[in-house]
Amino acid sequence: MKKTILLVAVLTLEIMMVFGLAYAGGEKKGVEKEAVEKAPEKAPTEIREIKLYHDNPEWQSFWEEMGEASAQDIGVRAVPTAFETQVYKSRIKVDLPTSRAPSVFKWWFGYRAFELMKAGLLADLSDVWAKVEKNYPPGIKEALTIDGVPYALPFNVGYWVWFYSKAVYKKYNLSLPKTWDEFMKQLEFLKSKGVYGIGNTIGKSRWTSFIVPMELIYRVDADFYVRLMNGKAHYTDPEAVKAMEIWKEMLEKGYFAPMDATYVEDLPRMLKEGTLAYAPFGDWYGGILQQQGLFPEQDYGVFIPPPITPRGKDSIILEISPLCAGKNSPDLEAAKEWYVWYAGKHSAQILWEKLRFVNTVHITADEIKKGDPTLAHEMDLIKNYPNKMIRFWEATPVEIVEYAVDAFNTMLVHPDQYMVLLKGIEEKAKEVWPKYGVNY
């Protein structure tokens, strides 16, 4: 059993490579199902309510709209409650073993889902998948499966890219850097003009501290990153040290936005006004930018920075964000009805219109190109990056991630402590990996 999650991580790495193909086939499959998926002839007279928990307060209005739509369509209203991420992680673990368990909750797959599954807290969604698998691209179900049992439906499947300010690029007549050296020279140039380089800060969100070290480590050596995530390499190895030394230099040279800047309110404004050049996030961030009044290709674009060494080329980070069901929820059967609705066309349309997420075959390639040309451009870009790797947050044991995130937050304000921090993460890894059957 201890080895199960390692197999899940590897499987996900391979399976999710197919997701980019979903966009190419989406138009045809969506048309095929149009005739079968009809709206109800009249609104349900009885409305049942289920709990939906999530950790994105910025998306609360979206979930409220989804809840009202499902109430009108099938008579099941998902009532959303938003939590700050740190509070959320604790609240979920407190509520799941009880009758207060949420019927639907947004989570993270990989190690974080494994610990809930092992504790018997996740509902088996095999019966839901039997009805909705045709609505998803090949491989999605397998990526959300542990020991042969599917425990979630996808909320978002996306890639980690760097958003850049069109205002900055236009003002200074810049071209996207093709080498790492060009990237560093550009950051130095922008600093000389009073423009902040990178929007990776503490703000109100502790979790975001892992973003830049993750981006640097795999650009130094992608194979090393995978081995590090699986307990086959060490945080004090030369590759990790090199990445931290680069980060240290970037921090000491002042290439980052002020550390109190928030990624939901401040960074979008700074990208739009041209005081910030870059923001590294999952492509879900495009939805946040649009909610904050930015327009794709007009205010922002995306690019994938060049590798630091040849061993970092052709690689990109992949994230899958699942919706799970609490096994102890008293409303589990109603939740399963809601899940079937969620996999349908009406839900997909709201998800696309409000957040620019595409996780089913219902949204066509033409709709993507018309509604979000930046996302369409990204889909073209990732075809050149065959090595897709799971995000740090999900790819390695929770205990190591949580310790490292605190260490990385310290790094943001005390970059000179990078070796002490790396040694601390290494000690934590030595303590944790044997619990997962890994001889570290």
C-alpha atoms as one frame of an Amber mdcrd trajectory, in Angstrom:
protein
   0.000   0.000   0.000   2.850   2.393   0.749   4.016   2.134  -2.834   0.601
   2.833  -4.358   0.948   6.594  -4.481   4.251   6.388  -6.291   2.530   4.409
  -9.019  -0.256   6.994  -9.133   2.256   9.816  -9.576   4.012   8.062 -12.426
   0.714   7.093 -14.068  -0.507  10.667 -13.923   2.681  11.920 -15.540   2.109
   9.631 -18.487  -1.683   9.761 -18.747  -2.050  13.527 -18.656   0.166  13.981
 -21.676  -2.928  13.195 -23.725  -4.956  16.117 -22.397  -3.674  18.538 -24.996
  -5.410  16.365 -27.582  -8.780  17.149 -26.034  -8.910  20.519 -27.723  -8.387
  19.075 -31.159 -11.228  16.585 -30.738 -13.548  18.760 -28.694 -15.508  20.257
 -31.565 -16.583  16.986 -33.116 -17.458  15.234 -29.870 -19.339  18.227 -28.538
 -21.551  18.244 -31.628 -22.210  14.529 -31.334 -23.615  14.962 -27.847 -25.626
  18.106 -28.486 -28.751  16.136 -29.388 -28.558  13.869 -26.371 -28.018  16.430
 -23.661 -31.262  18.368 -23.474 -32.313  20.901 -20.898 -35.147  19.799 -18.609
 -38.603  20.591 -19.938 -39.565  22.388 -16.730 -37.768  23.473 -13.581 -37.831
  20.995 -10.639 -40.381  21.792  -7.944 -38.268  20.431  -5.062 -34.747  21.785
  -4.462 -32.298  19.720  -2.414 -29.125  21.341  -1.110 -25.641  19.893  -0.808
 -22.431  21.342   0.660 -19.603  22.408  -1.630 -16.305  23.497  -0.030 -13.431
  25.220  -1.828 -10.385  27.364  -1.087 -10.771  30.086  -3.721 -12.736  33.046
  -2.315 -12.160  34.814  -5.645 -14.359  32.138  -7.284 -17.224  32.196  -4.786
 -19.604  33.999  -7.166 -18.834  31.405  -9.862 -19.776  28.545  -7.541 -22.950
  30.365  -6.495 -23.938  30.661 -10.148 -23.192  26.968 -10.680 -25.347  26.124
  -7.669 -28.295  28.085  -8.992 -27.924  26.528 -12.443 -27.932  22.978 -11.068
 -30.918  23.819  -8.857 -32.882  24.932 -11.905 -31.731  22.031 -14.092 -31.899
  19.021 -11.738 -33.230  20.260  -8.403 -29.882  19.979  -6.575 -28.283  23.199
  -5.395 -24.594  23.029  -4.470 -24.178  25.637  -1.723 -20.555  26.848  -1.752
 -18.426  27.867   1.230 -15.012  29.431   0.656 -12.037  29.135   3.009  -8.495
  30.478   3.016  -6.198  27.639   1.922  -4.476  27.018   5.277  -7.800  26.991
   7.141  -9.325  24.880   4.380  -6.804  22.045   4.630  -7.559  21.670   8.339
 -11.323  22.136   8.019 -11.642  19.389   5.395  -9.762  16.892   7.563 -11.886
  17.807  10.597 -15.236  17.529   8.793 -14.674  14.516   6.530 -14.817  11.836
   9.266 -18.176  13.210  10.488 -21.697  13.774   9.167 -20.585  17.355   8.467
 -18.516  16.027   5.555 -18.987  18.152   2.428 -20.789  16.440  -0.424 -18.378
  18.025  -2.919 -15.011  19.586  -2.209 -12.149  20.900  -4.312  -8.867  19.208
  -3.429  -5.495  18.190  -4.854  -4.696  14.788  -6.299  -1.492  12.805  -5.810
  -0.256  12.509  -2.221  -2.904  14.837  -0.778  -5.762  12.718  -2.092  -3.987
   9.501  -1.170  -3.960  10.277   2.542  -7.732  10.908   2.484  -8.362   7.733
   0.488  -6.210   5.703   2.872  -8.287   7.022   5.784 -11.502   5.906   4.029
 -12.835   9.454   3.666 -13.381   9.664  -0.110 -16.471   8.378  -1.915 -16.086
   5.937  -4.801 -17.379   7.698  -7.932 -17.344   4.681 -10.249 -21.113   4.888
 -10.814 -20.809   8.559 -11.783 -17.972   7.864 -14.209 -19.999   5.085 -15.839
 -22.465   7.786 -16.912 -20.097  10.631 -17.797 -16.817   9.170 -19.054 -17.791
   9.933 -22.670 -17.766  13.644 -21.784 -14.049  13.694 -20.956 -10.870  13.259
 -23.004  -9.074   9.889 -22.733  -6.931   9.538 -19.644  -8.790  11.912 -17.322
 -10.546   9.156 -15.383  -7.304   7.181 -14.988  -5.504  10.260 -13.700  -8.119
  10.564 -10.916  -7.980   6.896  -9.967  -6.216   5.182  -7.055  -6.063   1.384
  -6.813  -8.581   1.077  -9.648 -11.172   3.364  -8.044 -11.988   6.852  -9.431
 -12.375   9.310  -6.554 -12.929  12.616  -8.340 -14.040  14.550 -11.390 -11.767
  17.251 -12.805 -12.311  20.879 -11.913  -9.361  22.086 -13.952  -6.528  20.519
 -15.902  -3.886  22.975 -16.942  -0.279  23.906 -17.450   2.049  26.277 -15.632
   3.162  29.187 -17.784   4.404  32.741 -17.276   1.921  35.542 -17.900   3.543
  38.712 -19.199   2.446  42.327 -19.455   1.674  43.521 -22.961   1.976  47.114
 -21.685   5.573  46.510 -20.572   6.537  44.763 -23.789   4.955  47.465 -25.938
   6.449  50.393 -23.993   9.996  49.053 -24.173   9.688  47.298 -27.554  10.749
  43.954 -26.078  10.842  40.486 -27.591  10.328  37.310 -25.579  13.689  35.935
 -24.370  14.973  32.850 -26.176  17.749  31.943 -23.718  18.039  32.081 -19.940
  20.808  34.671 -20.242  18.520  36.884 -22.320  15.806  36.470 -19.670  18.151
  37.616 -16.873  19.361  40.597 -18.949  15.776  41.567 -19.597  14.959  41.477
 -15.872  17.976  43.696 -15.198  16.876  46.117 -17.913  13.344  46.304 -16.529
  14.651  46.952 -13.035  16.641  49.903 -14.406  13.358  51.295 -15.770  11.549
  50.915 -12.451   9.514  47.886 -13.559   9.154  44.911 -11.204  10.229  41.694
 -12.895   8.436  38.752 -11.289   5.156  38.607  -9.378   5.893  35.853  -6.867
   5.285  37.194  -3.404   4.038  36.297   0.054   0.947  38.525  -0.092  -1.931
  36.727   1.618  -1.058  33.297   0.270   1.558  31.128   1.955   1.392  28.368
  -0.670   2.728  30.395  -3.616   6.310  30.330  -2.291   7.036  27.015  -4.044
   6.413  28.397  -7.542   9.788  29.923  -8.405  11.970  27.165  -6.882   9.886
  24.575  -8.757  10.268  26.536 -11.996  14.024  26.862 -11.489  14.754  23.279
 -10.443  13.157  21.647 -13.450  14.727  24.175 -15.807  18.115  23.175 -14.423
  17.360  19.466 -14.868  13.882  18.057 -15.539  14.872  14.449 -14.809  16.359
  15.556 -11.489  13.066  17.267 -10.611  11.125  14.025 -11.167  13.639  12.028
  -9.133  13.529  14.624  -6.349   9.744  14.441  -6.210   9.923  10.626  -5.957
  12.604  10.406  -3.279  15.347   9.353  -5.690  17.385  12.567  -5.404  18.257
  14.967  -2.584  17.616  18.610  -1.796  21.327  19.097  -1.148  22.330  17.694
  -4.554  24.159  20.116  -6.910  21.088  20.618  -9.135  18.924  21.847  -6.240
  21.749  24.016  -4.890  22.256  25.581  -8.322  18.548  26.440  -8.581  18.537
  28.018  -5.118  21.669  30.023  -5.902  19.982  31.414  -9.021  16.896  32.284
  -6.969  19.080  33.921  -4.308  20.785  36.084  -6.926  17.449  37.089  -8.471
  16.056  38.061  -5.072  19.163  40.000  -4.059  19.151  41.891  -7.361  15.576
  43.013  -6.714  13.827  41.298  -9.616  10.629  40.597  -7.633   7.487  42.577
  -6.869   6.972  43.849  -3.293   6.397  40.895  -0.991   3.062  42.222   0.278
   1.530  42.240  -3.232  -1.412  39.843  -3.607  -1.843  37.636  -6.652  -5.610
  38.177  -6.971  -5.833  41.970  -6.571  -2.379  43.560  -6.932  -0.550  41.559
  -9.590  -3.343  41.833 -12.207  -3.452  45.614 -11.723   0.344  45.851 -12.013
   0.415  43.734 -15.186  -2.269  45.921 -16.749  -0.660  49.240 -15.846   2.815
  48.071 -16.853   4.579  48.133 -13.480   5.073  44.337 -13.431   6.470  42.219
 -16.254   5.750  38.573 -15.310   3.517  36.398 -13.150   4.213  32.617 -13.089
   1.023  30.608 -12.446  -1.127  27.810 -13.739  -3.179  28.792 -16.760  -6.179
  29.106 -14.432  -4.712  32.520 -13.637  -6.033  33.767 -16.970  -9.548  33.532
 -15.537  -8.522  35.649 -12.537  -6.924  38.250 -14.807 -10.104  38.478 -16.860
 -12.217  38.771 -13.710  -9.997  41.712 -12.734 -10.719  43.449 -16.053  -7.764
  42.375 -18.200  -8.181  41.164 -21.773  -6.197  38.286 -23.310  -3.647  39.355
 -25.932  -4.553  42.998 -25.278  -3.327  43.247 -21.670  -1.430  39.987 -21.222
   0.075  37.048 -23.047   1.766  33.837 -21.960   5.141  32.311 -22.652   7.287
  29.464 -21.382  10.731  30.671 -20.256  13.788  28.985 -21.784  15.651  26.217
 -19.930  18.622  27.098 -17.728  20.602  24.103 -18.991  19.967  21.706 -21.898
  18.672  19.162 -19.353  15.709  21.427 -18.655  14.416  21.698 -22.208  11.095
  20.416 -23.597   9.538  20.329 -20.111   6.474  21.895 -18.504   4.522  21.568
 -15.265   1.023  20.066 -15.264  -1.669  20.529 -12.609  -4.935  18.666 -12.173
  -7.435  20.091  -9.708 -10.102  17.542  -8.686 -13.547  17.701  -7.126 -13.969
  14.907  -4.572 -16.958  13.706  -2.547 -17.015  13.098   1.203 -17.871   9.454
   1.885 -19.647  10.384   5.134 -21.806  13.113   3.634 -25.501  12.467   4.351
 -26.251  13.943   0.923 -23.927  11.722  -1.088 -26.604  10.408  -3.461 -27.761
  13.930  -4.313 -24.104  14.867  -4.788 -23.703  12.085  -7.334 -26.675  13.465
  -9.273 -24.976  16.843  -9.149 -21.716  15.310 -10.454 -23.514  13.890 -13.473
 -24.939  17.343 -14.137 -21.502  18.907 -13.591 -20.067  16.735 -16.384 -22.700
  18.018 -18.810 -22.823  20.842 -21.310 -24.549  23.544 -19.231 -21.946  23.280
 -16.484 -19.113  23.230 -19.041 -20.426  26.429 -20.595 -20.537  28.257 -17.249
 -17.052  26.984 -16.384 -15.768  28.294 -19.692 -17.570  31.635 -19.641 -16.663
  32.485 -16.039 -13.232  30.916 -15.463 -12.000  29.972 -18.953 -11.567  26.347
 -17.859 -11.911  23.517 -20.351 -12.063  20.015 -18.900 -14.700  18.295 -21.055
 -15.237  17.774 -24.776 -18.171  20.210 -24.751 -16.123  23.345 -25.490 -14.896
  23.447 -29.074 -11.516  24.544 -30.385 -13.229  27.431 -32.197 -14.856  28.618
 -28.967 -11.486  28.614 -27.232  -9.814  30.568 -30.010 -12.612  33.126 -30.100
 -13.135  33.485 -26.338  -9.534  33.318 -25.121  -6.877  33.648 -27.822  -4.139
  33.533 -25.168  -5.287  30.105 -24.012  -5.507  28.959 -27.633  -1.918  30.170
 -28.147  -0.843  28.258 -25.038  -2.358  25.063 -26.422  -0.174  25.514 -29.487
   2.896  26.215 -27.338   2.632  23.097 -25.196   2.810  20.852 -28.256   6.533
  21.632 -28.174   6.891  20.460 -24.559   6.437  16.668 -24.516   7.836  16.205
 -20.998   4.908  17.049 -18.717   5.602  16.851 -14.986   3.302  17.040 -11.972
   3.307  20.200  -9.867   5.375  20.228  -6.657   2.277  20.678  -4.481   0.909
  17.261  -5.529   4.003  15.399  -6.706   5.738  14.697  -3.394   4.589  13.807
   0.164   2.480  16.390   1.953   4.827  16.532   4.953   7.750  17.543   2.727
   5.686  20.067   0.769   4.393  21.822   3.885   7.866  22.070   5.410   9.368
  23.271   2.118   6.681  25.912   1.565   7.562  27.484   4.936  11.255  27.307
   4.074  10.648  28.942   0.697   8.675  31.745   2.350  11.684  32.363   4.573
  13.858  32.379   1.449  11.786  35.209  -0.036  12.902  37.541   2.771  16.233
  35.926   3.764  17.831  34.659   0.546  21.253  34.366   2.187  19.904  31.413
   4.230  19.360  29.200   1.164  21.747  26.403   2.233  20.378  26.234   5.764
  16.875  26.021   4.317  17.824  23.315   1.816  19.454  21.252   4.555  16.294
  21.580   6.635  14.123  20.313   3.753  16.583  17.454   3.224  16.304  16.418
   6.882  12.529  16.448   6.618  12.719  14.298   3.468  14.955  11.792   5.266
  12.344  11.581   8.030   9.327  11.256   5.713  10.292   9.049   2.753  10.744
   5.781   4.708   7.081   6.075   5.772   6.215   5.712   2.075   8.432   2.686
   1.548  11.259   4.647  -0.072  14.840   3.948   0.932  16.056   7.531   1.038
